[in-house]
XYZ file of C-alpha atoms in Angstrom:
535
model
C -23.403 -2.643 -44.994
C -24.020 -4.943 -42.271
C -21.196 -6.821 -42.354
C -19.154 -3.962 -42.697
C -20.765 -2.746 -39.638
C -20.310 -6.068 -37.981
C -16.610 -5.754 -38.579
C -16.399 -2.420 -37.284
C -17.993 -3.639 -33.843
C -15.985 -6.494 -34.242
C -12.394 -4.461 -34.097
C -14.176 -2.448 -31.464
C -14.696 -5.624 -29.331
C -11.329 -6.570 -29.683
C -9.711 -3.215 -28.178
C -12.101 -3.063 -25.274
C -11.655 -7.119 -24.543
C -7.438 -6.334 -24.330
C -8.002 -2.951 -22.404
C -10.234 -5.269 -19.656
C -8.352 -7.953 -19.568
C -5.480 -5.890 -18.763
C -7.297 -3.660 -15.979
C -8.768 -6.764 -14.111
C -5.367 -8.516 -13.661
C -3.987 -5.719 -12.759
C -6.837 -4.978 -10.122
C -5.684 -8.224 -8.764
C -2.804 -8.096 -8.934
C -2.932 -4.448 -7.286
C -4.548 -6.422 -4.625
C -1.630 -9.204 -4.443
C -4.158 -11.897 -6.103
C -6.298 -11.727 -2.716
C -9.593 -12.149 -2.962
C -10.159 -10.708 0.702
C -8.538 -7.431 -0.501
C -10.263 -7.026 -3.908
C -13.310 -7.249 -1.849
C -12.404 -4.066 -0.238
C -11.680 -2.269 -2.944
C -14.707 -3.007 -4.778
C -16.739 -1.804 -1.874
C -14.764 2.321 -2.410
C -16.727 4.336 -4.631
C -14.335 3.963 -7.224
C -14.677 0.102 -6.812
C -18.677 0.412 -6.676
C -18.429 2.503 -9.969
C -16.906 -0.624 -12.156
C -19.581 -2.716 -10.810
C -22.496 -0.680 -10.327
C -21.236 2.291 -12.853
C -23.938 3.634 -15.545
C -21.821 1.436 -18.399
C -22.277 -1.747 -16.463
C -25.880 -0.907 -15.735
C -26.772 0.205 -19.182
C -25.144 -3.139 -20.129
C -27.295 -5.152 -17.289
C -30.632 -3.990 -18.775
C -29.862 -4.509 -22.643
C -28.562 -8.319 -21.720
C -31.926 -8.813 -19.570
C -33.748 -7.380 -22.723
C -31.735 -9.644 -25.176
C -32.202 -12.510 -23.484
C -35.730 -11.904 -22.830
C -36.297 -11.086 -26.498
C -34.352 -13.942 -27.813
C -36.600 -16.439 -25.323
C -39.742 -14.769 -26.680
C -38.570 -14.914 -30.246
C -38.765 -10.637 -30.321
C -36.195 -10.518 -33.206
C -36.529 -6.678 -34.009
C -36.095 -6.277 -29.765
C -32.954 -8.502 -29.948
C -31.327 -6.918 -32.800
C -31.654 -3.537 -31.340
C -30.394 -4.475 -28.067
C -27.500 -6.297 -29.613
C -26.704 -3.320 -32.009
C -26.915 -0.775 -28.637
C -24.550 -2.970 -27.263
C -22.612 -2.620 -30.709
C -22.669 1.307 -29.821
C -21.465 1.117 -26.192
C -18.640 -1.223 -27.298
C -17.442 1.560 -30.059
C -17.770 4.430 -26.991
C -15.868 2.270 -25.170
C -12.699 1.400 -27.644
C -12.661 5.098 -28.098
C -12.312 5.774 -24.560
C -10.090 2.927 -24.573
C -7.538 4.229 -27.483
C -7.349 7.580 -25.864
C -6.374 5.799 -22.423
C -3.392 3.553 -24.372
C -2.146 6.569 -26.018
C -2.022 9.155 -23.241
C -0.279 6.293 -20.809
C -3.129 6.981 -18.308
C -4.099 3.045 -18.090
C -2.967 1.153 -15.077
C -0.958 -1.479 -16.151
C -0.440 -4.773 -14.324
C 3.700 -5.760 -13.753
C 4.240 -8.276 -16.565
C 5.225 -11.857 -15.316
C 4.847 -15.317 -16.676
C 1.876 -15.386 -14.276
C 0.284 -12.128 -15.806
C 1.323 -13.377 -19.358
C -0.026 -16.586 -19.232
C -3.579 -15.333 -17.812
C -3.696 -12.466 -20.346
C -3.093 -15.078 -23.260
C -5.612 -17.417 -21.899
C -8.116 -14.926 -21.411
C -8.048 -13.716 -24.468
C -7.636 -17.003 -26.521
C -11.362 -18.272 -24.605
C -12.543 -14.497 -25.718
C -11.492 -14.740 -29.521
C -11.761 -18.193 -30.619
C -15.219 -18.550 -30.632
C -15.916 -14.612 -31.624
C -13.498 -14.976 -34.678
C -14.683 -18.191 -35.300
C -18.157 -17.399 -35.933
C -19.816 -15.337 -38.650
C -20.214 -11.992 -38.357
C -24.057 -11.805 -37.178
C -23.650 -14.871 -34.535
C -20.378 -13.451 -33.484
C -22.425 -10.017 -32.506
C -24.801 -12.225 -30.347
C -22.068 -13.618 -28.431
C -20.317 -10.174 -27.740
C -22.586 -9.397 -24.958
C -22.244 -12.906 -22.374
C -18.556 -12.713 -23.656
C -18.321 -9.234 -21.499
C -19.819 -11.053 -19.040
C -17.618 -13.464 -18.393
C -14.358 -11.879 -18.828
C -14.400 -11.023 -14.820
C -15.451 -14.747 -13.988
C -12.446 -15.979 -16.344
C -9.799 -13.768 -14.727
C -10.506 -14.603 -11.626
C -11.263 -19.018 -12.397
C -7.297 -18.540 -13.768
C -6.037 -16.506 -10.697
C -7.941 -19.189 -8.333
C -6.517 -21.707 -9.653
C -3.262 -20.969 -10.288
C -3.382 -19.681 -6.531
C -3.059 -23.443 -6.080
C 0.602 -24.216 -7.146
C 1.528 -20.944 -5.636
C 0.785 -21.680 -2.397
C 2.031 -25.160 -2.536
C 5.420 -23.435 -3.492
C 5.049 -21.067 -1.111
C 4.951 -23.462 1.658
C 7.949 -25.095 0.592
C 9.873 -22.120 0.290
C 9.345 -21.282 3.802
C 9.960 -24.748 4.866
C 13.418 -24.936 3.100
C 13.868 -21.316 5.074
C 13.015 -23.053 8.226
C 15.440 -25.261 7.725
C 18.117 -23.332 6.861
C 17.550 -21.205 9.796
C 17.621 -23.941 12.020
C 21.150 -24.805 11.067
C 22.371 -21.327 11.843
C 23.829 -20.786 15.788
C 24.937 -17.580 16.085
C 22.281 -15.316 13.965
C 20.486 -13.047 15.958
C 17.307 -11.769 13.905
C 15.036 -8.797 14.891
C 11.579 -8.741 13.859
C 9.631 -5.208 12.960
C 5.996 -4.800 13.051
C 3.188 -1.770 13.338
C 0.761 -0.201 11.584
C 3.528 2.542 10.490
C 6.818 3.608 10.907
C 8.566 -0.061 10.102
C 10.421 0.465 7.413
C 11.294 4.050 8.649
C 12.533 2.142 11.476
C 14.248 -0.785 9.589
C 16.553 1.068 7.914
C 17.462 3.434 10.596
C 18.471 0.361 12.409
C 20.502 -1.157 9.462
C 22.335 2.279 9.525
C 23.389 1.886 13.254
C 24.322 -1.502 13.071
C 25.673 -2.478 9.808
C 29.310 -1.328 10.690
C 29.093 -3.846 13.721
C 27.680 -6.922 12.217
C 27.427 -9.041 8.836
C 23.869 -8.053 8.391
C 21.131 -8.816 5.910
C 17.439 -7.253 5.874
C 14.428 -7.069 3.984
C 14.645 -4.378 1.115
C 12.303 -2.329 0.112
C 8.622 -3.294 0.802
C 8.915 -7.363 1.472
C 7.046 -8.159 4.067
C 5.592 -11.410 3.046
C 6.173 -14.732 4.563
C 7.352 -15.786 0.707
C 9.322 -12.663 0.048
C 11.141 -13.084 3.738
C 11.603 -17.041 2.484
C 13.427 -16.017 -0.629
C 15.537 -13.491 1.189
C 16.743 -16.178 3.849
C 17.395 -18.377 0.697
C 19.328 -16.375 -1.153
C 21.358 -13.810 0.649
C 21.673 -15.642 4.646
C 24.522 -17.615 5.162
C 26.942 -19.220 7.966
C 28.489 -15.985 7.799
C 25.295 -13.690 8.865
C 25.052 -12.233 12.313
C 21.670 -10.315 12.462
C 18.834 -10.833 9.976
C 16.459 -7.731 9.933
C 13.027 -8.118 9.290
C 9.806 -6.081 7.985
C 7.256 -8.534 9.056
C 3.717 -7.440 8.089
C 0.800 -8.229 10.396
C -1.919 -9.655 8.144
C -3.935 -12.513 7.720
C -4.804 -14.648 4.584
C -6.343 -17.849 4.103
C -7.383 -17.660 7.882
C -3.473 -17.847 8.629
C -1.432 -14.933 10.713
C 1.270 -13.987 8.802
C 3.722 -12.928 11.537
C 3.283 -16.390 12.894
C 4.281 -18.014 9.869
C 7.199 -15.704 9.696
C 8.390 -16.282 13.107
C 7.842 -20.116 12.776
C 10.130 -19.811 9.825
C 13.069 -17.718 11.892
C 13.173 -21.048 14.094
C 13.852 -19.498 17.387
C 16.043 -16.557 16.109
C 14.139 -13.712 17.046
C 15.829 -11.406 19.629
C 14.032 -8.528 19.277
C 10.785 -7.910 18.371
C 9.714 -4.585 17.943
C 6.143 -2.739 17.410
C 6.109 0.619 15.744
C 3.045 1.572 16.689
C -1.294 0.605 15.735
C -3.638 1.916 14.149
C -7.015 1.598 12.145
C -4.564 0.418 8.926
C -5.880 -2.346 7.401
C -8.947 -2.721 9.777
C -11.474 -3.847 6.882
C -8.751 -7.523 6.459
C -9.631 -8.239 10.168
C -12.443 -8.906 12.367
C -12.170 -6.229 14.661
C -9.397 -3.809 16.149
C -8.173 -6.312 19.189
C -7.670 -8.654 16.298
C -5.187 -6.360 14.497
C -3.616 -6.040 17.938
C -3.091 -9.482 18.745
C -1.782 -10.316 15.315
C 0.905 -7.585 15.693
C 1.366 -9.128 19.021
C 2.300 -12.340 18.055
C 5.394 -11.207 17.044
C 6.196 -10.956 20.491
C 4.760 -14.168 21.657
C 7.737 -15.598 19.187
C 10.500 -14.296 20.869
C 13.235 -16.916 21.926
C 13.852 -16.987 25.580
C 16.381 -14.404 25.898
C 14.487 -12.293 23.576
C 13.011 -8.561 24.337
C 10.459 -6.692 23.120
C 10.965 -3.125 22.240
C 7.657 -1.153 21.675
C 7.070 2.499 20.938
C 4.348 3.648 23.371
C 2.419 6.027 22.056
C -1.447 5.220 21.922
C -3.918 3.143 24.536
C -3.500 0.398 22.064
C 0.565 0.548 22.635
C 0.234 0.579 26.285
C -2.203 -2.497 26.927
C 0.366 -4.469 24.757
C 3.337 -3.557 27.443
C 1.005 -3.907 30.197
C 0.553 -7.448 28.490
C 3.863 -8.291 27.827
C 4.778 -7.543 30.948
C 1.745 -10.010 32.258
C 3.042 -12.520 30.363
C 7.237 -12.002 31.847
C 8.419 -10.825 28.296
C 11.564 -8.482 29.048
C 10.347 -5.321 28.205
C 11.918 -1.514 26.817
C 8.969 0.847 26.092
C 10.329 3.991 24.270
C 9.086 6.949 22.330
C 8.401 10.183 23.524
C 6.607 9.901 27.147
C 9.566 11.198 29.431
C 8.512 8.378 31.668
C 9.665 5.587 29.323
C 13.586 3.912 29.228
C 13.888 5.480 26.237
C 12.386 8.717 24.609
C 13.326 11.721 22.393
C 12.824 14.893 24.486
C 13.128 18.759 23.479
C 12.169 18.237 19.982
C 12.860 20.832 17.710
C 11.560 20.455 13.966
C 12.313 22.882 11.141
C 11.906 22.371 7.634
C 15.545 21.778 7.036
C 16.108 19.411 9.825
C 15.083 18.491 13.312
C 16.679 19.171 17.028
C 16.095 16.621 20.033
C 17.649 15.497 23.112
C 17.816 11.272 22.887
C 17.698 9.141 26.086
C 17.656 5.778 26.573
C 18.490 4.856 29.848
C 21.498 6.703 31.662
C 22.518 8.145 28.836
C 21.621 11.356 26.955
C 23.242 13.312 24.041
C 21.928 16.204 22.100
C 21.780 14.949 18.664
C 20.990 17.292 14.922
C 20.373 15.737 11.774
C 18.798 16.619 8.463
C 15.740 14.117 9.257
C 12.498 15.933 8.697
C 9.323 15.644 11.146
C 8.291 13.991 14.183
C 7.709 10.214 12.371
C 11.719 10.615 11.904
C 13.037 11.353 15.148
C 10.361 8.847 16.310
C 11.619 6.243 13.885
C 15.553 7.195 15.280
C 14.247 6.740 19.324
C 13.186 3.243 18.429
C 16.041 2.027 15.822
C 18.680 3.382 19.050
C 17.066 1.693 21.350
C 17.198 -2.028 19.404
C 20.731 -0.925 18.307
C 21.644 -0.881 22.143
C 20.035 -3.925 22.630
C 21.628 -5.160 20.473
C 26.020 -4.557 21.909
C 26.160 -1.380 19.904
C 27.818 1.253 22.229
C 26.177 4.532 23.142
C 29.154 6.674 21.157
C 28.498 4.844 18.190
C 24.626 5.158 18.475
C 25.676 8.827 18.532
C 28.232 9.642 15.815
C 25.907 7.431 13.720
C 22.558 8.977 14.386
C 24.150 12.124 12.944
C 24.470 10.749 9.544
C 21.548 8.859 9.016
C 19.417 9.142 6.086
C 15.947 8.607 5.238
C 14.213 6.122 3.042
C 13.339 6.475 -0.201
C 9.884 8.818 -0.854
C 9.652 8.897 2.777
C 9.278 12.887 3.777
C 12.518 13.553 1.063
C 12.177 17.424 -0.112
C 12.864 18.583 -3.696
C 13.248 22.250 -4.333
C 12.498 22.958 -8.073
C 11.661 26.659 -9.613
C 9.447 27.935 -6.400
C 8.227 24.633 -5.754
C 8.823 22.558 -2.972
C 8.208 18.820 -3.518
C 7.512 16.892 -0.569
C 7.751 13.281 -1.494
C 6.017 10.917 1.225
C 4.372 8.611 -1.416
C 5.680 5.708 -0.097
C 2.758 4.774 2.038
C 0.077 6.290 3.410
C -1.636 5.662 7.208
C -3.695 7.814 9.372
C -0.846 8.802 11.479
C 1.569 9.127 9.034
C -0.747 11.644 7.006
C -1.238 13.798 10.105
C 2.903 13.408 11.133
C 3.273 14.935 7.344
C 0.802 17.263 7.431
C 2.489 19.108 10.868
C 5.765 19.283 8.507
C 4.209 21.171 5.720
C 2.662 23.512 8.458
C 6.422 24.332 8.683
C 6.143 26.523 5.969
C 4.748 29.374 5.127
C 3.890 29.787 1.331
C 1.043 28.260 -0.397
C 0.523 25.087 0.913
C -1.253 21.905 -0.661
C -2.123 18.105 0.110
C -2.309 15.627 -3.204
C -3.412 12.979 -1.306
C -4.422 8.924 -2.141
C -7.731 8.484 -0.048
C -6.632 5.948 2.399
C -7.618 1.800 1.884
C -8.531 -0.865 3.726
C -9.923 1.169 6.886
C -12.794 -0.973 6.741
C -15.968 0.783 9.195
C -13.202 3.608 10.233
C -12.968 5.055 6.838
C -15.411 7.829 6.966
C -14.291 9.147 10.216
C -10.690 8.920 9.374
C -10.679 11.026 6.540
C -12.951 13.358 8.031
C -10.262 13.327 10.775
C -7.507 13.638 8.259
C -8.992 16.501 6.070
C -10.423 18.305 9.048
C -6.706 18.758 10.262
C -5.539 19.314 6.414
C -7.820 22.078 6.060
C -6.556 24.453 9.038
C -3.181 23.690 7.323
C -3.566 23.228 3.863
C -5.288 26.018 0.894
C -5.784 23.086 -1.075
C -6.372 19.578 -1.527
C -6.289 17.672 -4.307
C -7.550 13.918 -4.028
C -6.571 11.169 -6.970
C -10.096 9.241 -6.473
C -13.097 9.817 -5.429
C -13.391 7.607 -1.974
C -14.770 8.839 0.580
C -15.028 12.089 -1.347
C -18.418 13.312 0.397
C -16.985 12.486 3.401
C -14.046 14.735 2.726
C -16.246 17.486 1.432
C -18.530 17.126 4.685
C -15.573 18.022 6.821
C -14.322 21.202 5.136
C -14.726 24.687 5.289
C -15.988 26.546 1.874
C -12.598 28.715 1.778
C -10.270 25.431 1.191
C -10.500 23.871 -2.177
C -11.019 20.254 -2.832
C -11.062 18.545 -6.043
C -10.380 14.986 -7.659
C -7.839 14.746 -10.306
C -5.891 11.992 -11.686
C -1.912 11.544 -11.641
C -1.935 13.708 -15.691
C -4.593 16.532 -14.086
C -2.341 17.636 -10.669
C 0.888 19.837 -12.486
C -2.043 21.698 -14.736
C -4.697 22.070 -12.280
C -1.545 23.708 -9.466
C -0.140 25.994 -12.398
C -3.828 27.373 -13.545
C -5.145 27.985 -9.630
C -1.765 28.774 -7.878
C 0.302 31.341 -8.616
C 3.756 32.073 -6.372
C 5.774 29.743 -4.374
C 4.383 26.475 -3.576
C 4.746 23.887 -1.017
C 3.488 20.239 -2.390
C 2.927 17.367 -0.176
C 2.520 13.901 -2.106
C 1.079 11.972 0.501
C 0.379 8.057 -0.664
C 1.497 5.513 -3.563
C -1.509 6.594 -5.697
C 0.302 10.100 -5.625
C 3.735 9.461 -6.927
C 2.682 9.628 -10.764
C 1.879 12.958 -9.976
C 5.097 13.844 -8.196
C 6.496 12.364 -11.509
C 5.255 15.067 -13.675
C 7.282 17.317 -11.795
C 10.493 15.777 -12.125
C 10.457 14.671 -15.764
């Protein structure tokens, strides 16, 4: 009966040990391998609750009591801890089977990397479980939990090293190849938001006028700008545009390494705008500043730097670029700037706004929706002019732009409307999206991803953020639970907040909403959701 027992733990070991294995990598993973930003995360209440959760406690106290009883030779002690261990790891495969089965598990993106970590892992968890007898193999169970965490993250360290080794080549080989380039022109983006808005609004203007190359998607990286230079630049290339994300890791600025790597390309640098994004990677605010600024500081000497004024943060940097003799366009939507959009209009089908830059002025209409998009179309107009692209292009062009993927795009369905703006989430951007949906007038509601990496900001920020929400908004639903008391502080009783995950959101809308509906998916976390809509 024991045995049998024994074997039944055993199995339930086994589906618990995979189920781990796979969450941590992809934890790390989730946090691009950095320790730095897994640090973070942990810190969130959902992070806390892995670490400090009631399993992991219950677990902390029956180790302490095995180990104790095993040093003190209580035998009846240690078998009944190891047994309630036994239990928990049952409770758990359960849990566990029910998570595989409904798809609800967070999977990691499989690589040779993720493979080879998973098989190690789970070779130094099995071989000496499976090797063992039945009763010895129980003992082991418990400090075999344990150290699944440390073993993940010994591989990911040091595999970290050959990765960075071929990291730095990568972007030395880029280096080089962009030294033997003349005539390339390349034009740096930056901010806390709006720079891929802004990219491709730019690559829209200008990719009629130029052979032109730019980042895709969200590669930001000094590696993923390395490969990009690598495999798609050539002789042939006239303008290179670039996502460059201001960050730090291993000590090191990452726009510095990227504009070391563009080897005295960069015409144009441009900052979007700053925020409190990312504030809990960096020291202090000034330090997210300065690391945005350095994008500037790597300007070639004919270059300019194009920056959207819109906060006290945005206007010491151009009164310190202009300190420092950097040629200078400030633009947004301050009629005092060179360039700014004025008599904005916004509608939920579209948006209305005189653009100026300079001399010139046109009245422009496009199906763009909300402020961050006309915003995004001031700055990408004003680069494209610094860049030789006449005014009557900028024009005809502006008319037919089109936004980027899950970036404010609108899907009418059966009286829903779907916003999608899952691509990222910021405290600016939330608040842009938010004045959108107050466009409309049926039931409105916010499924919103809590925002990360806000570091001592957080609590105020989503107070900030669901404060506004709430005048707006008759619901929101979160899809965690950070900063939830926060959240809960800051509304009134007559809006609804809950927490439910990406499989909970269709059900919980049908069952509490009736009539038309106006759905904002605001945030990565929030596109699973937004996925049970469409399939």
């Amino acid at each position: 009966m024991i045995n049998i027992l024994s074997y039944i733990v055993l199995a339930a070991f086994v589906i618990r040990t995979i189920r781990n294995t796979l969450y941590h990598i992809f934890l790390w993973q989730n946090n691009e391998y950095r320790l730095d930003m897994l640090k973070v995360y942990l810190k969130t209440s959902v992070g806390k609750r892995i670490v400090f959760g009631p399993m992991a406690k219950i677990k902390f106290v029956l180790l302490a009591l095995f180990i104790f009883a095993l040093i003190g030779e209580f035998n009846i002690i240690a078998s009944l801890a190891i047994w309630s261990f036994g239990v928990l790891f049952i409770v758990e495969a359960w849990r566990n089977l029910g998570e595989f089965m409904s798809g609800s598990l967070p999977l990691p993106k499989f690589t040779v990397k993720v493979v080879l970590i998973i098989l190690i892992t789970l070779l130094f968890q099995f071989i000496l479980i499976l090797s063992s007898s039945p009763r010895f193999a129980l003992d082991l169970m418990p400090f075999m939990d344990k150290l699944l965490a440390v073993s993940v993250a010994a591989q990911i360290g040091l595999l970290s090293i050959p990765t960075r080794i071929r990291d730095a080549l990568l972007e030395y080989f880029a280096m080089e190849k962009m030294v033997r380039f003349k005539r390339i022109r390349v034009v740096g983006i930056t901010g806390s938001y709006g720079k891929s808005t802004t990219k491709e609004f730019l690559y829209q203007l200008v990719k009629d006028e130029f052979n032109v190359v730019k980042t895709s998607k969200n590669i930001n990286k000094p590696v993923g700008i390395a490969k990009l230079i690598l495999q798609e630049v050539s002789d042939k290339t006239e303008l290179l545009i670039v996502e460059a994300a201001a960050d730090k890791h291993h000590g090191r600025n990452q726009v510095v390494r990227i504009t070391n790597m563009l080897a005295d390309k960069l015409s144009v640098a441009v900052i979007t705008g700053v925020n409190q994004q990312h504030l809990a990677l960096f020291k202090s605010r000034q330090e997210i500043i300065q690391t945005k600024y350095s994008l500037v500081t790597g300007l070639n000497d004919e270059g300019v730097a194009v920056l959207k004024v819109d906060s006290r943060s945005m206007r010491r940097l151009a009164k310190k670029a202009k300190k420092d003799s950097l040629k200078t366009v400030l633009c947004g939507t301050d009629k005092r700037l060179y360039a700014y959009g004025d008599k904005i209009v916004l509608s939920s089908s579209g948006s209305k706004f005189e653009l100026v830059i300079g001399k010139n002025r046109a009245k422009l209409n496009t199906d763009l929706l909300g402020l961050a998009n006309v915003e995004g179309i001031v700055v990408a107009a004003t680069v494209a002019m610094q860049l030789g692209v006449s005014w009557n292009r900028i024009k005809t062009k502006i008319k037919k732009l089109t936004p980027p993927l899950n970036s404010l795009n609108v899907v009418k369905k059966r009286g829903l409307v779907l916003i999608d703006d899952t691509y990222s989430a910021n405290p600016d951007g939330v608040i842009a999206a938010l004045d959108f949906l107050s466009l409309y007038s049926d039931t409105k509601i916010l499924v919103l991803n809590p925002l990360a990496e806000l570091g001592e900001d957080s609590v105020l920020v989503h107070k900030n953020i669901v404060k506004y929400a709430a005048k707006i908004c008759d619901a929101i639903i979160l899809t965690n639970g950070n900063n939830y008391e926060a959240v809960m502080k800051a509304v009134k009783e007559d809006v609804v907040v809950v927490v439910k995950n990406k499989n909970q959101v269709k059900d919980y809308i049908k069952n509490n909403f009736k009539g038309k509906k106006v759905i904002l998916f605001e945030g990565r976390e929030t596109a699973g959701a937004l996925s049970t809509y469409k399939s």
